[in-house]
PDB file of C-alpha atoms in Angstrom:
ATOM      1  CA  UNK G  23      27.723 -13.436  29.194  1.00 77.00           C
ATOM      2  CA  UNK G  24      24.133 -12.469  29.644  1.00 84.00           C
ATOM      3  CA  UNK G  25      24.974  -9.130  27.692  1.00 92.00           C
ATOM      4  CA  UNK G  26      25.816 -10.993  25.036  1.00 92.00           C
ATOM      5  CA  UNK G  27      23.194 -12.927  24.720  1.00 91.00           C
ATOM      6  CA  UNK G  28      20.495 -10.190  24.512  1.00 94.00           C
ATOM      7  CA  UNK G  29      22.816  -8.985  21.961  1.00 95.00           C
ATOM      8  CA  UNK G  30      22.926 -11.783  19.710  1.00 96.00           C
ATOM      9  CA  UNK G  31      18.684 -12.104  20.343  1.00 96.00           C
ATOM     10  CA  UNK G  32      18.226  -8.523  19.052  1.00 97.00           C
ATOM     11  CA  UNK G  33      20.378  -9.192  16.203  1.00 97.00           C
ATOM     12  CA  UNK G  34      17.934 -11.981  15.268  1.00 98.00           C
ATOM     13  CA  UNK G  35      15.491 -10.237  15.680  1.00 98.00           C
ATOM     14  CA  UNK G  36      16.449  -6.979  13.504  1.00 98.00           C
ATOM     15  CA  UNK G  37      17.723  -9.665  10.984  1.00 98.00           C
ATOM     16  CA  UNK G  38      14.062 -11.402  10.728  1.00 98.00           C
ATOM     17  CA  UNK G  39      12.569  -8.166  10.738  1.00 98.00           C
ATOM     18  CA  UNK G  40      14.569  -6.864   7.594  1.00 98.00           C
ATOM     19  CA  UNK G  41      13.504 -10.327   6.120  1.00 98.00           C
ATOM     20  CA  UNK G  42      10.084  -9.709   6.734  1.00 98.00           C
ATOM     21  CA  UNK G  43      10.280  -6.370   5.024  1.00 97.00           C
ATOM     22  CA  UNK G  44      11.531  -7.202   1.955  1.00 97.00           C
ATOM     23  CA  UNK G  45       9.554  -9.881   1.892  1.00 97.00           C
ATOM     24  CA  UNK G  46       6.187  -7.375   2.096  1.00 96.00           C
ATOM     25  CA  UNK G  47       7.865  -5.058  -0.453  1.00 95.00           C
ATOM     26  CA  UNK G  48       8.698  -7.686  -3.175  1.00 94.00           C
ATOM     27  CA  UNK G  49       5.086  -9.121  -2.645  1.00 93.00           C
ATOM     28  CA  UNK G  50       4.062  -5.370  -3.579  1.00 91.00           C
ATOM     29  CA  UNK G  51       6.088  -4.966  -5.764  1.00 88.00           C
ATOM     30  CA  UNK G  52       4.767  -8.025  -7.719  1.00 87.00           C
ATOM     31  CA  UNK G  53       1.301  -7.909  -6.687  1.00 85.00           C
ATOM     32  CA  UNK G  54       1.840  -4.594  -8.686  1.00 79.00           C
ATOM     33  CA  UNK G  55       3.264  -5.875 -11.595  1.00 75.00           C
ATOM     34  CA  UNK G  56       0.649  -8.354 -12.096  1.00 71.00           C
ATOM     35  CA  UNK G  57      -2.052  -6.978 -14.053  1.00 67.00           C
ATOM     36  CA  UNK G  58       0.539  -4.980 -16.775  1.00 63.00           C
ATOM     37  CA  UNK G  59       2.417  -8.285 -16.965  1.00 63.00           C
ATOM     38  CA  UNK G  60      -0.875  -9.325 -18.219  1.00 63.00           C
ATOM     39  CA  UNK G  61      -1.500  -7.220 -20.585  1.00 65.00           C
ATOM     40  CA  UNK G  62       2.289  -7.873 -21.820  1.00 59.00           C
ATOM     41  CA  UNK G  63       1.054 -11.549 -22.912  1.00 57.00           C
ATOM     42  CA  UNK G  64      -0.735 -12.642 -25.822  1.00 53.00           C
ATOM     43  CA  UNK G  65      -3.791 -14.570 -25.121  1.00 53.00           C
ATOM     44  CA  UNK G  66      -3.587 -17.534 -26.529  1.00 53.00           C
ATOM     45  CA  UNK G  67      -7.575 -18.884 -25.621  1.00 56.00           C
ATOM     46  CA  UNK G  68      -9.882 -17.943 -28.237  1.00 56.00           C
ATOM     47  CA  UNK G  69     -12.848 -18.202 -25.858  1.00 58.00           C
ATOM     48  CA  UNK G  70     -11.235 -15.613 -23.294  1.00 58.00           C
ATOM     49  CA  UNK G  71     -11.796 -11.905 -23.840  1.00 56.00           C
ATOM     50  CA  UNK G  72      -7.920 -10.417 -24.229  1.00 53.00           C
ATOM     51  CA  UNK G  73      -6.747  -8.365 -21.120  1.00 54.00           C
ATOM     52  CA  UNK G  74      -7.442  -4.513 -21.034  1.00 57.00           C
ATOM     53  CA  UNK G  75      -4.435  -2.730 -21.343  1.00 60.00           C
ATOM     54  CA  UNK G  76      -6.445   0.458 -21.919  1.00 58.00           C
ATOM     55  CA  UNK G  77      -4.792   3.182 -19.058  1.00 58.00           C
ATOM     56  CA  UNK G  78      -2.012   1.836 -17.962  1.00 58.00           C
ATOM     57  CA  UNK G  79       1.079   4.504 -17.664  1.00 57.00           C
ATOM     58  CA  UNK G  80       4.077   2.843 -18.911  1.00 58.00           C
ATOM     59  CA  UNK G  81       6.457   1.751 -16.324  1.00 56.00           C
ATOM     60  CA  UNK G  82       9.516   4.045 -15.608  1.00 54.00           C
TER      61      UNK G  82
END
């Protein structure tokens, strides 16, 4: 009974882990995209300078 028990807490645990993970990777991941989504949009706000897109390697 006890066995199972530390069982089902380290499955938990790896689960919340995993969660956690992808959770830091799609952050990245977006956090990444950010700036060339950006540049992807047309600026709409005459008084705003347009986004740079000047040396940005297109995505693969």
């Amino acid at each position: 009974m006890m066995r199972q028990y530390m069982l089902t807490g380290w499955l938990v645990a790896a689960l919340v882990a995993l969660v956690c993970l992808l959770g830091v990777t799609a952050y990245a991941e977006v956090k990444q995209d950010l700036p060339r989504t950006a540049c992807l949009h047309v600026n709409t706000d005459i008084r705003k300078p347009a986004a740079s897109c000047e040396g940005m390697a297109p995505r693969v």
